[in-house]
Amino acid sequence: MLILQRRAGESIQIGDDIEISVLTVEGGRVRLAITAPTEVTILRSELIEAQAANQDSVMEQTTPTELFGILEEVLPDQGAHPAVQPKPVVPFSSLRQREKQNRPQQKGGDSK
């Protein structure tokens, strides 16, 4: 690794066609200008790390079915995960009847 000190307005040359110039230095932050051919990829290191992490997570991705299988191995006494068990289907008309039965009865007539 080569370590250099540069001030604002100074630059370094890499090969024949890449130049890195220091634009400003303010409060511990440095602004750089990079001149390079378009075929040279320039990325911040945190983007390269994030890209590598994303590729790793895609390779390690587990399907929901596999996850439920893992849960059944870990919790064998619990049976299938609740999300896997089908829920009973209640017809809409049955729900309306229950709603009517549970409603308080109103007495007729206007009360003033």
CSV table of N, CA and C in Angstrom, one decimal:
chain,number,residue,atom,x,y,z
A,1,MET,N,0.9,-1.2,0.0
A,1,MET,CA,0.0,0.0,0.0
A,1,MET,C,0.9,1.2,0.0
A,2,LEU,N,0.6,2.1,-0.8
A,2,LEU,CA,1.3,3.4,-0.9
A,2,LEU,C,0.5,4.5,-0.2
A,3,ILE,N,1.1,5.2,0.7
A,3,ILE,CA,0.4,6.3,1.4
A,3,ILE,C,1.0,7.6,1.0
A,4,LEU,N,0.2,8.5,0.6
A,4,LEU,CA,0.6,9.8,0.1
A,4,LEU,C,-0.2,10.9,0.9
A,5,GLN,N,0.5,12.1,1.0
A,5,GLN,CA,-0.3,13.2,1.5
A,5,GLN,C,-0.4,14.2,0.4
A,6,ARG,N,-1.6,14.7,0.2
A,6,ARG,CA,-1.9,15.7,-0.8
A,6,ARG,C,-2.8,16.8,-0.2
A,7,ARG,N,-2.6,18.0,-0.7
A,7,ARG,CA,-3.5,19.1,-0.2
A,7,ARG,C,-4.5,19.4,-1.3
A,8,ALA,N,-5.5,20.2,-1.0
A,8,ALA,CA,-6.5,20.6,-1.9
A,8,ALA,C,-5.8,21.2,-3.2
A,9,GLY,N,-6.3,20.8,-4.3
A,9,GLY,CA,-5.7,21.3,-5.6
A,9,GLY,C,-4.6,20.4,-6.1
A,10,GLU,N,-4.0,19.5,-5.3
A,10,GLU,CA,-3.0,18.6,-5.7
A,10,GLU,C,-3.6,17.3,-6.3
A,11,SER,N,-2.8,16.5,-7.0
A,11,SER,CA,-3.4,15.3,-7.6
A,11,SER,C,-2.3,14.2,-7.6
A,12,ILE,N,-2.7,13.0,-7.9
A,12,ILE,CA,-1.8,11.9,-8.2
A,12,ILE,C,-2.2,11.3,-9.5
A,13,GLN,N,-1.2,10.7,-10.2
A,13,GLN,CA,-1.4,10.0,-11.5
A,13,GLN,C,-1.2,8.5,-11.3
A,14,ILE,N,-2.2,7.7,-11.8
A,14,ILE,CA,-2.1,6.3,-11.8
A,14,ILE,C,-2.0,5.8,-13.3
A,15,GLY,N,-0.8,5.3,-13.6
A,15,GLY,CA,-0.6,4.9,-15.0
A,15,GLY,C,-0.7,6.2,-15.9
A,16,ASP,N,-1.0,6.0,-17.2
A,16,ASP,CA,-1.1,7.1,-18.1
A,16,ASP,C,-2.4,7.8,-18.2
A,17,ASP,N,-3.5,7.1,-17.7
A,17,ASP,CA,-4.8,7.7,-18.0
A,17,ASP,C,-5.7,7.8,-16.8
A,18,ILE,N,-5.2,7.7,-15.6
A,18,ILE,CA,-6.0,7.9,-14.4
A,18,ILE,C,-5.4,8.9,-13.5
A,19,GLU,N,-6.2,10.0,-13.2
A,19,GLU,CA,-5.7,11.0,-12.3
A,19,GLU,C,-6.7,11.2,-11.2
A,20,ILE,N,-6.2,11.3,-10.0
A,20,ILE,CA,-7.1,11.6,-8.8
A,20,ILE,C,-6.6,12.9,-8.2
A,21,SER,N,-7.6,13.9,-8.2
A,21,SER,CA,-7.3,15.2,-7.7
A,21,SER,C,-8.0,15.4,-6.4
A,22,VAL,N,-7.4,16.1,-5.4
A,22,VAL,CA,-8.0,16.5,-4.2
A,22,VAL,C,-8.7,17.8,-4.4
A,23,LEU,N,-10.0,17.9,-4.3
A,23,LEU,CA,-10.8,19.1,-4.5
A,23,LEU,C,-10.8,20.0,-3.2
A,24,THR,N,-11.3,19.4,-2.1
A,24,THR,CA,-11.4,20.1,-0.9
A,24,THR,C,-11.1,19.1,0.3
A,25,VAL,N,-10.7,19.7,1.4
A,25,VAL,CA,-10.5,19.0,2.7
A,25,VAL,C,-11.3,19.8,3.7
A,26,GLU,N,-12.4,19.3,4.2
A,26,GLU,CA,-13.2,20.1,5.2
A,26,GLU,C,-13.6,19.1,6.3
A,27,GLY,N,-13.3,19.5,7.6
A,27,GLY,CA,-13.8,18.7,8.7
A,27,GLY,C,-13.6,17.2,8.7
A,28,GLY,N,-12.4,16.8,8.2
A,28,GLY,CA,-12.2,15.4,8.2
A,28,GLY,C,-12.7,14.7,7.0
A,29,ARG,N,-13.3,15.4,6.0
A,29,ARG,CA,-13.8,14.8,4.8
A,29,ARG,C,-13.0,15.4,3.6
A,30,VAL,N,-12.7,14.5,2.7
A,30,VAL,CA,-12.0,14.8,1.5
A,30,VAL,C,-12.8,14.6,0.3
A,31,ARG,N,-12.9,15.6,-0.6
A,31,ARG,CA,-13.6,15.5,-1.9
A,31,ARG,C,-12.6,15.3,-3.0
A,32,LEU,N,-12.8,14.2,-3.7
A,32,LEU,CA,-11.8,13.8,-4.7
A,32,LEU,C,-12.5,13.9,-6.1
A,33,ALA,N,-11.7,14.2,-7.1
A,33,ALA,CA,-12.2,14.1,-8.5
A,33,ALA,C,-11.3,13.1,-9.2
A,34,ILE,N,-12.0,12.1,-9.9
A,34,ILE,CA,-11.2,11.0,-10.5
A,34,ILE,C,-11.5,11.1,-12.0
A,35,THR,N,-10.4,11.2,-12.8
A,35,THR,CA,-10.5,11.2,-14.2
A,35,THR,C,-9.9,9.9,-14.7
A,36,ALA,N,-10.8,9.1,-15.4
A,36,ALA,CA,-10.4,7.8,-15.9
A,36,ALA,C,-11.1,7.4,-17.1
A,37,PRO,N,-10.6,6.5,-17.9
A,37,PRO,CA,-11.4,6.1,-19.1
A,37,PRO,C,-12.7,5.4,-18.7
A,38,THR,N,-13.7,5.5,-19.6
A,38,THR,CA,-15.1,5.0,-19.2
A,38,THR,C,-15.1,3.5,-19.0
A,39,GLU,N,-14.1,2.7,-19.5
A,39,GLU,CA,-14.1,1.3,-19.3
A,39,GLU,C,-13.5,0.9,-17.9
A,40,VAL,N,-13.0,1.9,-17.1
A,40,VAL,CA,-12.5,1.6,-15.8
A,40,VAL,C,-13.7,1.8,-14.8
A,41,THR,N,-14.0,0.8,-14.0
A,41,THR,CA,-15.1,0.8,-13.0
A,41,THR,C,-14.6,1.5,-11.8
A,42,ILE,N,-15.3,2.5,-11.3
A,42,ILE,CA,-14.9,3.1,-10.0
A,42,ILE,C,-16.1,3.0,-9.1
A,43,LEU,N,-15.9,2.3,-7.9
A,43,LEU,CA,-16.9,2.1,-6.9
A,43,LEU,C,-16.4,2.5,-5.6
A,44,ARG,N,-17.2,3.0,-4.7
A,44,ARG,CA,-16.9,3.1,-3.3
A,44,ARG,C,-16.8,1.8,-2.6
A,45,SER,N,-15.8,1.6,-1.7
A,45,SER,CA,-15.6,0.3,-1.1
A,45,SER,C,-16.8,-0.3,-0.4
A,46,GLU,N,-17.7,0.6,0.2
A,46,GLU,CA,-18.9,0.1,0.9
A,46,GLU,C,-19.9,-0.5,-0.1
A,47,LEU,N,-19.9,0.0,-1.3
A,47,LEU,CA,-20.8,-0.5,-2.3
A,47,LEU,C,-20.3,-1.9,-2.8
A,48,ILE,N,-19.0,-2.1,-2.9
A,48,ILE,CA,-18.5,-3.4,-3.2
A,48,ILE,C,-18.8,-4.4,-2.1
A,49,GLU,N,-18.7,-4.0,-0.9
A,49,GLU,CA,-19.0,-4.9,0.3
A,49,GLU,C,-20.5,-5.2,0.3
A,50,ALA,N,-21.3,-4.3,0.0
A,50,ALA,CA,-22.8,-4.5,0.0
A,50,ALA,C,-23.1,-5.4,-1.1
A,51,GLN,N,-22.5,-5.3,-2.3
A,51,GLN,CA,-22.8,-6.1,-3.4
A,51,GLN,C,-22.4,-7.6,-3.1
A,52,ALA,N,-21.2,-7.7,-2.4
A,52,ALA,CA,-20.8,-9.1,-2.1
A,52,ALA,C,-21.7,-9.7,-1.1
A,53,ALA,N,-22.2,-8.9,-0.1
A,53,ALA,CA,-23.1,-9.4,0.9
A,53,ALA,C,-24.4,-9.8,0.3
A,54,ASN,N,-24.9,-9.1,-0.7
A,54,ASN,CA,-26.2,-9.4,-1.4
A,54,ASN,C,-26.0,-10.7,-2.2
A,55,GLN,N,-24.9,-10.9,-2.8
A,55,GLN,CA,-24.7,-12.1,-3.6
A,55,GLN,C,-24.6,-13.3,-2.6
A,56,ASP,N,-24.0,-13.1,-1.5
A,56,ASP,CA,-23.9,-14.2,-0.5
A,56,ASP,C,-25.3,-14.6,0.0
A,57,SER,N,-26.2,-13.6,0.3
A,57,SER,CA,-27.5,-13.9,0.8
A,57,SER,C,-28.4,-14.5,-0.3
A,58,VAL,N,-28.2,-14.2,-1.5
A,58,VAL,CA,-28.9,-14.9,-2.6
A,58,VAL,C,-28.5,-16.3,-2.7
A,59,MET,N,-27.2,-16.6,-2.5
A,59,MET,CA,-26.8,-18.0,-2.6
A,59,MET,C,-27.3,-18.8,-1.4
A,60,GLU,N,-27.5,-18.2,-0.2
A,60,GLU,CA,-27.9,-18.8,1.0
A,60,GLU,C,-29.4,-18.8,1.2
A,61,GLN,N,-30.2,-18.3,0.2
A,61,GLN,CA,-31.6,-18.1,0.4
A,61,GLN,C,-32.3,-19.5,0.5
A,62,THR,N,-33.2,-19.6,1.5
A,62,THR,CA,-33.9,-20.8,1.8
A,62,THR,C,-35.4,-20.5,1.4
A,63,THR,N,-36.0,-21.5,0.8
A,63,THR,CA,-37.5,-21.4,0.5
A,63,THR,C,-38.3,-21.5,1.8
A,64,PRO,N,-39.5,-20.9,1.8
A,64,PRO,CA,-40.4,-21.1,2.9
A,64,PRO,C,-40.7,-22.5,3.3
A,65,THR,N,-40.8,-23.4,2.4
A,65,THR,CA,-41.1,-24.8,2.7
A,65,THR,C,-39.9,-25.4,3.4
A,66,GLU,N,-38.7,-25.1,3.0
A,66,GLU,CA,-37.5,-25.6,3.7
A,66,GLU,C,-37.4,-25.0,5.1
A,67,LEU,N,-37.8,-23.7,5.3
A,67,LEU,CA,-37.8,-23.1,6.6
A,67,LEU,C,-38.8,-23.9,7.6
A,68,PHE,N,-40.0,-24.2,7.1
A,68,PHE,CA,-41.0,-24.9,7.9
A,68,PHE,C,-40.5,-26.3,8.3
A,69,GLY,N,-39.8,-26.9,7.3
A,69,GLY,CA,-39.1,-28.2,7.6
A,69,GLY,C,-38.1,-28.1,8.7
A,70,ILE,N,-37.3,-27.0,8.7
A,70,ILE,CA,-36.4,-26.8,9.8
A,70,ILE,C,-37.1,-26.6,11.1
A,71,LEU,N,-38.2,-25.8,11.1
A,71,LEU,CA,-38.9,-25.6,12.3
A,71,LEU,C,-39.5,-26.9,12.9
A,72,GLU,N,-39.9,-27.8,12.0
A,72,GLU,CA,-40.5,-29.1,12.5
A,72,GLU,C,-39.4,-29.9,13.1
A,73,GLU,N,-38.1,-29.8,12.6
A,73,GLU,CA,-37.0,-30.5,13.2
A,73,GLU,C,-36.7,-30.0,14.5
A,74,VAL,N,-36.7,-28.6,14.7
A,74,VAL,CA,-36.3,-28.0,15.9
A,74,VAL,C,-37.4,-28.1,17.0
A,75,LEU,N,-38.7,-28.1,16.5
A,75,LEU,CA,-39.8,-28.2,17.5
A,75,LEU,C,-40.7,-29.3,17.1
A,76,PRO,N,-40.2,-30.6,17.2
A,76,PRO,CA,-41.0,-31.7,16.8
A,76,PRO,C,-42.3,-31.9,17.5
A,77,ASP,N,-42.4,-31.5,18.8
A,77,ASP,CA,-43.6,-31.7,19.6
A,77,ASP,C,-44.7,-30.7,19.2
A,78,GLN,N,-44.4,-29.7,18.5
A,78,GLN,CA,-45.3,-28.6,18.2
A,78,GLN,C,-46.2,-29.0,17.0
A,79,GLY,N,-45.8,-29.9,16.2
A,79,GLY,CA,-46.5,-30.2,15.0
A,79,GLY,C,-46.1,-29.2,13.9
A,80,ALA,N,-46.9,-29.1,12.9
A,80,ALA,CA,-46.7,-28.2,11.8
A,80,ALA,C,-46.8,-26.8,12.3
A,81,HIS,N,-46.1,-25.9,11.7
A,81,HIS,CA,-46.2,-24.5,12.0
A,81,HIS,C,-47.6,-24.0,11.7
A,82,PRO,N,-48.1,-23.1,12.6
A,82,PRO,CA,-49.5,-22.6,12.4
A,82,PRO,C,-49.8,-22.0,11.0
A,83,ALA,N,-48.8,-21.5,10.4
A,83,ALA,CA,-49.0,-20.9,9.0
A,83,ALA,C,-49.2,-22.0,8.0
A,84,VAL,N,-48.8,-23.2,8.3
A,84,VAL,CA,-49.0,-24.3,7.3
A,84,VAL,C,-50.4,-24.9,7.4
A,85,GLN,N,-51.0,-24.9,8.6
A,85,GLN,CA,-52.3,-25.5,8.8
A,85,GLN,C,-53.4,-24.7,8.1
A,86,PRO,N,-54.2,-25.4,7.3
A,86,PRO,CA,-55.3,-24.6,6.7
A,86,PRO,C,-56.3,-24.2,7.7
A,87,LYS,N,-56.9,-23.0,7.4
A,87,LYS,CA,-57.9,-22.5,8.3
A,87,LYS,C,-59.3,-22.9,7.7
A,88,PRO,N,-60.3,-23.1,8.6
A,88,PRO,CA,-61.6,-23.5,8.0
A,88,PRO,C,-62.2,-22.3,7.3
A,89,VAL,N,-62.9,-22.6,6.2
A,89,VAL,CA,-63.6,-21.6,5.5
A,89,VAL,C,-65.0,-21.4,6.0
A,90,VAL,N,-65.4,-20.2,6.4
A,90,VAL,CA,-66.7,-19.9,6.9
A,90,VAL,C,-67.4,-19.1,5.8
A,91,PRO,N,-68.6,-19.6,5.3
A,91,PRO,CA,-69.3,-18.9,4.3
A,91,PRO,C,-69.8,-17.5,4.8
A,92,PHE,N,-69.8,-16.6,3.9
A,92,PHE,CA,-70.2,-15.2,4.3
A,92,PHE,C,-71.6,-15.2,4.9
A,93,SER,N,-72.5,-16.0,4.3
A,93,SER,CA,-73.9,-16.0,4.8
A,93,SER,C,-74.0,-16.4,6.3
A,94,SER,N,-73.1,-17.4,6.7
A,94,SER,CA,-73.1,-17.8,8.0
A,94,SER,C,-72.6,-16.7,9.0
A,95,LEU,N,-71.7,-15.9,8.5
A,95,LEU,CA,-71.2,-14.8,9.3
A,95,LEU,C,-72.3,-13.7,9.5
A,96,ARG,N,-73.1,-13.5,8.5
A,96,ARG,CA,-74.2,-12.5,8.6
A,96,ARG,C,-75.2,-13.0,9.6
A,97,GLN,N,-75.5,-14.3,9.6
A,97,GLN,CA,-76.5,-14.8,10.5
A,97,GLN,C,-76.0,-14.7,12.0
A,98,ARG,N,-74.7,-14.9,12.2
A,98,ARG,CA,-74.2,-14.8,13.5
A,98,ARG,C,-74.2,-13.3,14.0
A,99,GLU,N,-74.0,-12.4,13.0
A,99,GLU,CA,-74.0,-11.0,13.3
A,99,GLU,C,-75.4,-10.6,13.8
A,100,LYS,N,-76.4,-11.0,13.1
A,100,LYS,CA,-77.8,-10.7,13.4
A,100,LYS,C,-78.2,-11.3,14.8
A,101,GLN,N,-77.7,-12.5,15.1
A,101,GLN,CA,-78.0,-13.1,16.4
A,101,GLN,C,-77.4,-12.4,17.5
A,102,ASN,N,-76.2,-11.8,17.3
A,102,ASN,CA,-75.5,-11.2,18.4
A,102,ASN,C,-75.8,-9.7,18.6
A,103,ARG,N,-76.6,-9.2,17.7
A,103,ARG,CA,-77.1,-7.8,17.8
A,103,ARG,C,-78.1,-7.6,18.9
A,104,PRO,N,-78.0,-6.5,19.7
A,104,PRO,CA,-79.0,-6.3,20.7
A,104,PRO,C,-80.3,-6.0,20.1
A,105,GLN,N,-81.4,-6.5,20.6
A,105,GLN,CA,-82.8,-6.2,20.1
A,105,GLN,C,-83.2,-4.8,20.4
A,106,GLN,N,-83.7,-4.1,19.4
A,106,GLN,CA,-84.2,-2.8,19.6
A,106,GLN,C,-85.7,-2.8,19.7
A,107,LYS,N,-86.3,-2.1,20.6
A,107,LYS,CA,-87.7,-2.0,20.8
A,107,LYS,C,-88.3,-1.0,19.8
A,108,GLY,N,-89.4,-1.2,19.3
A,108,GLY,CA,-90.0,-0.3,18.3
A,108,GLY,C,-90.5,1.0,18.8
A,109,GLY,N,-90.7,2.0,18.0
A,109,GLY,CA,-91.3,3.3,18.4
A,109,GLY,C,-90.1,4.3,18.6
A,110,ASP,N,-90.5,5.5,18.5
A,110,ASP,CA,-89.6,6.6,18.7
A,110,ASP,C,-89.6,7.0,20.2
A,111,SER,N,-88.5,7.2,20.8
A,111,SER,CA,-88.5,7.7,22.1
A,111,SER,C,-87.9,9.1,22.1
A,112,LYS,N,-88.7,10.0,22.7
A,112,LYS,CA,-88.3,11.4,22.8
A,112,LYS,C,-88.1,11.9,24.1
